[in-house]
Every structure is written in C-alpha cells, then in structure tokens.
Amino acid sequence: MRISKVVTRNGDKGQTSLAQGDLVSKNEPIINAIGDIDELNSVLGVCNSFCNNDAIIKDIKAIQNDLFNIGGEISLNDSEKKLLKEESLLFLDNKIDEMNNLLEPLKEFILPGGDPFSSNLHLARSVARRAERSVVELYIGKLENNSIVKYLNRLSDYFFVLSRFYNKDNNIDENMWEK
C-alpha cells in the first residue's frame, strides 16, 4: 500500500482502514498493536540520531524495516501472509550472543541511563515490551509459534544488551541498582 494523500479526513470519526480496506475503530486491539509498533519505530529514529556507530545505525535501520513489515503483517489481518522474515529473528539472536560474549555477567539490575543513545535504547526496550503485550493481546489463542511475538520479545532483549555493549565500548559506566 502506498500513501498518496496524508490528510484523508477518514479518521475524523474515530475509525481507520486496515491494509485490505476493512474499517475498524481506532481503539481496537489491532490498531493499538500497530500504534505501539509505530511508536517503537519512532523511538529508534531518535536513537539513531544520537548514535555515532555506522554499523549499529545500519542494524537499527534494518530493525526499523522489520517493524514496518510487522505493522503491515498485522494490518493485513491475515494469518497466512507473513512479511516478517525468519532471518530477522536469527539476526537478533546472533547479535545478542555476539555482544553478550563481550560483556561481564550481570550481578545486579541496571538502571536505565548512559549517554543519549544508550538511554534511548532503554526507552526503546520498554516500548518494545509494550508493543509485545499489545500483540499478545491481539493474538491471544494464536500464540503458538507466533513470529511477531518472538521477534518483539527478542528485540527488547537486543536493546538491553546493545545498551550495555555500547556503554562498555564508549567507557560509559552502568548505573547499578542499589538495594
């Protein structure tokens, strides 16, 4: 679907269209899930504006494309049409393992923080968790091997590990939770 006109006024009465033209209320679980995915994508744009590492920026842009595919797959509202590639989940798993192998094991909880990039990664992590909850609500009863739920679950882990990795790589102290 291509957007040729941004202002349509179709949503003025609290409804919107899905990808195949179905009209739904803007407070439906499907729209909440799509909105949370969109918000996460926007947070990643903020993250990239603070990042000085081209490889990380490239990875986050790939994730942003995955999020557009997830939003599209949800909007199609058809369990047969898969836009999220299986390789995307493997990418996250591999990146998490690579970075974790270079980090000290955790001994305590970490408070969100660091520089603007790593702090916004923590924001992305929490928005990813909310998006995951929205998607779980949407697909309740259809969670067995749901690639979108798996991806979002792994994505929040990725942001946490990336924040730790970035902080270590840039000599930024982690803020440890004090009991």
PDB file of C-alpha atoms in Angstrom:
ATOM      1  CA  MET A   1       0.000   0.000   0.000  1.00  0.00           C
ATOM      2  CA  ARG A   2       1.350   3.413  -0.924  1.00  0.00           C
ATOM      3  CA  ILE A   3       0.251   6.618   0.715  1.00  0.00           C
ATOM      4  CA  SER A   4      -0.597   9.236  -1.870  1.00  0.00           C
ATOM      5  CA  LYS A   5      -2.509  11.572   0.420  1.00  0.00           C
ATOM      6  CA  VAL A   6      -1.725  12.104   4.116  1.00  0.00           C
ATOM      7  CA  VAL A   7      -4.854  14.013   5.106  1.00  0.00           C
ATOM      8  CA  THR A   8      -7.937  11.983   4.175  1.00  0.00           C
ATOM      9  CA  ARG A   9     -10.299  13.040   6.995  1.00  0.00           C
ATOM     10  CA  ASN A  10     -11.484   9.419   7.115  1.00  0.00           C
ATOM     11  CA  GLY A  11     -10.321   9.130  10.727  1.00  0.00           C
ATOM     12  CA  ASP A  12     -12.245  12.153  11.975  1.00  0.00           C
ATOM     13  CA  LYS A  13     -14.998   9.875  13.299  1.00  0.00           C
ATOM     14  CA  GLY A  14     -12.639   7.573  15.209  1.00  0.00           C
ATOM     15  CA  GLN A  15     -12.216   4.924  12.550  1.00  0.00           C
ATOM     16  CA  THR A  16      -9.414   3.874  10.254  1.00  0.00           C
ATOM     17  CA  SER A  17      -8.813   1.385   7.477  1.00  0.00           C
ATOM     18  CA  LEU A  18      -6.629  -1.698   7.602  1.00  0.00           C
ATOM     19  CA  ALA A  19      -4.417  -2.686   4.675  1.00  0.00           C
ATOM     20  CA  GLN A  20      -7.177  -4.533   2.830  1.00  0.00           C
ATOM     21  CA  GLY A  21      -9.746  -1.774   3.354  1.00  0.00           C
ATOM     22  CA  ASP A  22     -11.560  -3.090   6.438  1.00  0.00           C
ATOM     23  CA  LEU A  23     -12.849  -0.174   8.523  1.00  0.00           C
ATOM     24  CA  VAL A  24     -12.168  -0.508  12.276  1.00  0.00           C
ATOM     25  CA  SER A  25     -12.424   1.686  15.356  1.00  0.00           C
ATOM     26  CA  LYS A  26      -9.184   3.371  16.371  1.00  0.00           C
ATOM     27  CA  ASN A  27      -9.458   1.794  19.829  1.00  0.00           C
ATOM     28  CA  GLU A  28      -9.437  -1.791  18.538  1.00  0.00           C
ATOM     29  CA  PRO A  29      -6.593  -4.048  19.749  1.00  0.00           C
ATOM     30  CA  ILE A  30      -5.260  -4.301  16.185  1.00  0.00           C
ATOM     31  CA  ILE A  31      -4.825  -0.514  15.992  1.00  0.00           C
ATOM     32  CA  ASN A  32      -3.242  -0.408  19.457  1.00  0.00           C
ATOM     33  CA  ALA A  33      -0.701  -3.022  18.354  1.00  0.00           C
ATOM     34  CA  ILE A  34       0.073  -1.183  15.101  1.00  0.00           C
ATOM     35  CA  GLY A  35       0.384   2.102  17.034  1.00  0.00           C
ATOM     36  CA  ASP A  36       2.811   0.617  19.549  1.00  0.00           C
ATOM     37  CA  ILE A  37       4.930  -0.776  16.714  1.00  0.00           C
ATOM     38  CA  ASP A  38       4.897   2.659  15.054  1.00  0.00           C
ATOM     39  CA  GLU A  39       5.909   4.366  18.306  1.00  0.00           C
ATOM     40  CA  LEU A  40       8.795   1.923  18.715  1.00  0.00           C
ATOM     41  CA  ASN A  41       9.948   2.697  15.185  1.00  0.00           C
ATOM     42  CA  SER A  42       9.912   6.420  16.010  1.00  0.00           C
ATOM     43  CA  VAL A  43      11.941   5.862  19.177  1.00  0.00           C
ATOM     44  CA  LEU A  44      14.512   4.022  17.066  1.00  0.00           C
ATOM     45  CA  GLY A  45      14.737   7.064  14.800  1.00  0.00           C
ATOM     46  CA  VAL A  46      15.589   9.114  17.896  1.00  0.00           C
ATOM     47  CA  CYS A  47      18.165   6.503  18.943  1.00  0.00           C
ATOM     48  CA  ASN A  48      19.882   6.658  15.568  1.00  0.00           C
ATOM     49  CA  SER A  49      20.049  10.444  15.734  1.00  0.00           C
ATOM     50  CA  PHE A  50      22.315  10.065  18.782  1.00  0.00           C
ATOM     51  CA  CYS A  51      24.403   7.127  17.536  1.00  0.00           C
ATOM     52  CA  ASN A  52      27.920   7.614  16.195  1.00  0.00           C
ATOM     53  CA  ASN A  53      28.479   3.992  15.109  1.00  0.00           C
ATOM     54  CA  ASP A  54      27.637   3.297  11.452  1.00  0.00           C
ATOM     55  CA  ALA A  55      27.329  -0.466  11.966  1.00  0.00           C
ATOM     56  CA  ILE A  56      24.805  -0.008  14.782  1.00  0.00           C
ATOM     57  CA  ILE A  57      22.872   2.579  12.760  1.00  0.00           C
ATOM     58  CA  LYS A  58      22.690   0.090   9.878  1.00  0.00           C
ATOM     59  CA  ASP A  59      21.408  -2.636  12.230  1.00  0.00           C
ATOM     60  CA  ILE A  60      18.768  -0.350  13.724  1.00  0.00           C
ATOM     61  CA  LYS A  61      17.595   0.706  10.258  1.00  0.00           C
ATOM     62  CA  ALA A  62      17.185  -2.984   9.402  1.00  0.00           C
ATOM     63  CA  ILE A  63      15.096  -3.371  12.564  1.00  0.00           C
ATOM     64  CA  GLN A  64      13.018  -0.351  11.552  1.00  0.00           C
ATOM     65  CA  ASN A  65      12.279  -2.076   8.243  1.00  0.00           C
ATOM     66  CA  ASP A  66      11.309  -5.227  10.162  1.00  0.00           C
ATOM     67  CA  LEU A  67       8.927  -3.127  12.255  1.00  0.00           C
ATOM     68  CA  PHE A  68       7.282  -1.763   9.094  1.00  0.00           C
ATOM     69  CA  ASN A  69       6.873  -5.359   7.914  1.00  0.00           C
ATOM     70  CA  ILE A  70       5.354  -6.305  11.278  1.00  0.00           C
ATOM     71  CA  GLY A  71       2.934  -3.378  11.117  1.00  0.00           C
ATOM     72  CA  GLY A  72       1.999  -4.365   7.581  1.00  0.00           C
ATOM     73  CA  GLU A  73       1.526  -8.004   8.531  1.00  0.00           C
ATOM     74  CA  ILE A  74      -0.722  -7.027  11.426  1.00  0.00           C
ATOM     75  CA  SER A  75      -2.673  -4.587   9.229  1.00  0.00           C
ATOM     76  CA  LEU A  76      -3.273  -7.286   6.625  1.00  0.00           C
ATOM     77  CA  ASN A  77      -5.116  -9.163   9.393  1.00  0.00           C
ATOM     78  CA  ASP A  78      -4.459 -12.439   7.590  1.00  0.00           C
ATOM     79  CA  SER A  79      -2.562 -15.197   9.384  1.00  0.00           C
ATOM     80  CA  GLU A  80      -1.397 -16.643   6.056  1.00  0.00           C
ATOM     81  CA  LYS A  81       0.512 -13.562   4.857  1.00  0.00           C
ATOM     82  CA  LYS A  82       3.931 -13.322   6.506  1.00  0.00           C
ATOM     83  CA  LEU A  83       6.007 -10.197   5.919  1.00  0.00           C
ATOM     84  CA  LEU A  84       8.484 -10.673   8.778  1.00  0.00           C
ATOM     85  CA  LYS A  85      11.356 -12.842   7.585  1.00  0.00           C
ATOM     86  CA  GLU A  86      12.601 -15.712   9.736  1.00  0.00           C
ATOM     87  CA  GLU A  87      16.156 -14.423   9.242  1.00  0.00           C
ATOM     88  CA  SER A  88      15.228 -11.304  11.227  1.00  0.00           C
ATOM     89  CA  LEU A  89      14.818 -13.306  14.430  1.00  0.00           C
ATOM     90  CA  LEU A  90      18.093 -15.148  13.767  1.00  0.00           C
ATOM     91  CA  PHE A  91      19.798 -11.794  13.235  1.00  0.00           C
ATOM     92  CA  LEU A  92      18.684 -10.625  16.688  1.00  0.00           C
ATOM     93  CA  ASP A  93      19.712 -13.900  18.337  1.00  0.00           C
ATOM     94  CA  ASN A  94      23.166 -13.747  16.746  1.00  0.00           C
ATOM     95  CA  LYS A  95      23.717 -10.077  17.630  1.00  0.00           C
ATOM     96  CA  ILE A  96      22.665 -10.665  21.241  1.00  0.00           C
ATOM     97  CA  ASP A  97      25.072 -13.608  21.537  1.00  0.00           C
ATOM     98  CA  GLU A  98      27.947 -11.676  19.926  1.00  0.00           C
ATOM     99  CA  MET A  99      27.558  -8.695  22.258  1.00  0.00           C
ATOM    100  CA  ASN A 100      26.858 -10.765  25.385  1.00  0.00           C
ATOM    101  CA  ASN A 101      30.089 -12.697  24.843  1.00  0.00           C
ATOM    102  CA  LEU A 102      31.984  -9.409  25.227  1.00  0.00           C
ATOM    103  CA  LEU A 103      30.176  -8.276  28.388  1.00  0.00           C
ATOM    104  CA  GLU A 104      30.648  -9.096  32.043  1.00  0.00           C
ATOM    105  CA  PRO A 105      27.830 -11.176  33.513  1.00  0.00           C
ATOM    106  CA  LEU A 106      25.184  -9.154  35.318  1.00  0.00           C
ATOM    107  CA  LYS A 107      25.308  -9.169  39.107  1.00  0.00           C
ATOM    108  CA  GLU A 108      22.549  -6.622  39.726  1.00  0.00           C
ATOM    109  CA  PHE A 109      19.811  -4.830  37.860  1.00  0.00           C
ATOM    110  CA  ILE A 110      20.907  -1.870  35.762  1.00  0.00           C
ATOM    111  CA  LEU A 111      19.149   1.463  35.934  1.00  0.00           C
ATOM    112  CA  PRO A 112      18.377   2.910  32.501  1.00  0.00           C
ATOM    113  CA  GLY A 113      20.915   5.543  31.578  1.00  0.00           C
ATOM    114  CA  GLY A 114      24.180   6.319  29.880  1.00  0.00           C
ATOM    115  CA  ASP A 115      24.521   8.827  27.086  1.00  0.00           C
ATOM    116  CA  PRO A 116      21.531   9.935  24.957  1.00  0.00           C
ATOM    117  CA  PHE A 117      21.902   6.927  22.635  1.00  0.00           C
ATOM    118  CA  SER A 118      22.018   4.217  25.277  1.00  0.00           C
ATOM    119  CA  SER A 119      19.360   5.956  27.395  1.00  0.00           C
ATOM    120  CA  ASN A 120      17.008   5.985  24.422  1.00  0.00           C
ATOM    121  CA  LEU A 121      17.757   2.304  23.824  1.00  0.00           C
ATOM    122  CA  HIS A 122      16.267   1.670  27.260  1.00  0.00           C
ATOM    123  CA  LEU A 123      13.204   3.649  26.181  1.00  0.00           C
ATOM    124  CA  ALA A 124      13.043   1.526  23.019  1.00  0.00           C
ATOM    125  CA  ARG A 125      13.298  -1.603  25.194  1.00  0.00           C
ATOM    126  CA  SER A 126      10.312  -0.593  27.305  1.00  0.00           C
ATOM    127  CA  VAL A 127       8.243   0.454  24.258  1.00  0.00           C
ATOM    128  CA  ALA A 128       9.117  -2.900  22.644  1.00  0.00           C
ATOM    129  CA  ARG A 129       7.777  -4.650  25.754  1.00  0.00           C
ATOM    130  CA  ARG A 130       4.524  -2.672  25.494  1.00  0.00           C
ATOM    131  CA  ALA A 131       4.250  -3.489  21.793  1.00  0.00           C
ATOM    132  CA  GLU A 132       4.798  -7.137  22.655  1.00  0.00           C
ATOM    133  CA  ARG A 133       1.961  -7.014  25.220  1.00  0.00           C
ATOM    134  CA  SER A 134      -0.331  -5.396  22.620  1.00  0.00           C
ATOM    135  CA  VAL A 135       0.497  -8.071  20.068  1.00  0.00           C
ATOM    136  CA  VAL A 136      -0.027 -10.842  22.644  1.00  0.00           C
ATOM    137  CA  GLU A 137      -3.462  -9.384  23.397  1.00  0.00           C
ATOM    138  CA  LEU A 138      -4.237  -9.234  19.684  1.00  0.00           C
ATOM    139  CA  TYR A 139      -3.202 -12.825  19.015  1.00  0.00           C
ATOM    140  CA  ILE A 140      -4.464 -14.423  22.235  1.00  0.00           C
ATOM    141  CA  GLY A 141      -5.280 -18.024  21.378  1.00  0.00           C
ATOM    142  CA  LYS A 142      -2.901 -17.910  18.384  1.00  0.00           C
ATOM    143  CA  LEU A 143       0.419 -17.540  20.202  1.00  0.00           C
ATOM    144  CA  GLU A 144       1.929 -20.920  19.296  1.00  0.00           C
ATOM    145  CA  ASN A 145       4.985 -20.151  17.144  1.00  0.00           C
ATOM    146  CA  ASN A 146       3.904 -16.542  16.571  1.00  0.00           C
ATOM    147  CA  SER A 147       6.907 -14.984  14.846  1.00  0.00           C
ATOM    148  CA  ILE A 148       5.896 -11.408  15.682  1.00  0.00           C
ATOM    149  CA  VAL A 149       5.684 -12.103  19.427  1.00  0.00           C
ATOM    150  CA  LYS A 150       9.022 -13.936  19.322  1.00  0.00           C
ATOM    151  CA  TYR A 151      10.630 -11.069  17.417  1.00  0.00           C
ATOM    152  CA  LEU A 152       9.360  -8.376  19.791  1.00  0.00           C
ATOM    153  CA  ASN A 153      10.397 -10.395  22.819  1.00  0.00           C
ATOM    154  CA  ARG A 154      13.889 -10.813  21.432  1.00  0.00           C
ATOM    155  CA  LEU A 155      14.019  -7.202  20.288  1.00  0.00           C
ATOM    156  CA  SER A 156      13.646  -5.840  23.812  1.00  0.00           C
ATOM    157  CA  ASP A 157      16.493  -8.137  24.905  1.00  0.00           C
ATOM    158  CA  TYR A 158      18.566  -6.852  21.992  1.00  0.00           C
ATOM    159  CA  PHE A 159      18.084  -3.230  23.051  1.00  0.00           C
ATOM    160  CA  PHE A 160      19.111  -4.035  26.626  1.00  0.00           C
ATOM    161  CA  VAL A 161      22.254  -5.876  25.541  1.00  0.00           C
ATOM    162  CA  LEU A 162      23.077  -3.242  22.904  1.00  0.00           C
ATOM    163  CA  SER A 163      22.843  -0.515  25.539  1.00  0.00           C
ATOM    164  CA  ARG A 164      25.251  -2.405  27.803  1.00  0.00           C
ATOM    165  CA  PHE A 165      27.577  -3.121  24.870  1.00  0.00           C
ATOM    166  CA  TYR A 166      27.531   0.476  23.656  1.00  0.00           C
ATOM    167  CA  ASN A 167      28.195   1.806  27.155  1.00  0.00           C
ATOM    168  CA  LYS A 168      31.142  -0.552  27.597  1.00  0.00           C
ATOM    169  CA  ASP A 169      32.528   0.267  24.147  1.00  0.00           C
ATOM    170  CA  ASN A 170      32.320   4.004  24.924  1.00  0.00           C
ATOM    171  CA  ASN A 171      33.589   3.793  28.535  1.00  0.00           C
ATOM    172  CA  ILE A 172      30.232   4.834  29.976  1.00  0.00           C
ATOM    173  CA  ASP A 173      29.580   3.499  33.467  1.00  0.00           C
ATOM    174  CA  GLU A 174      26.479   1.420  34.026  1.00  0.00           C
ATOM    175  CA  ASN A 175      24.133   2.661  36.743  1.00  0.00           C
ATOM    176  CA  MET A 176      23.642  -0.258  39.092  1.00  0.00           C
ATOM    177  CA  TRP A 177      20.528  -0.674  41.179  1.00  0.00           C
ATOM    178  CA  GLU A 178      21.174  -0.098  44.844  1.00  0.00           C
ATOM    179  CA  LYS A 179      19.086  -2.222  47.179  1.00  0.00           C
TER     180      LYS A 179
END
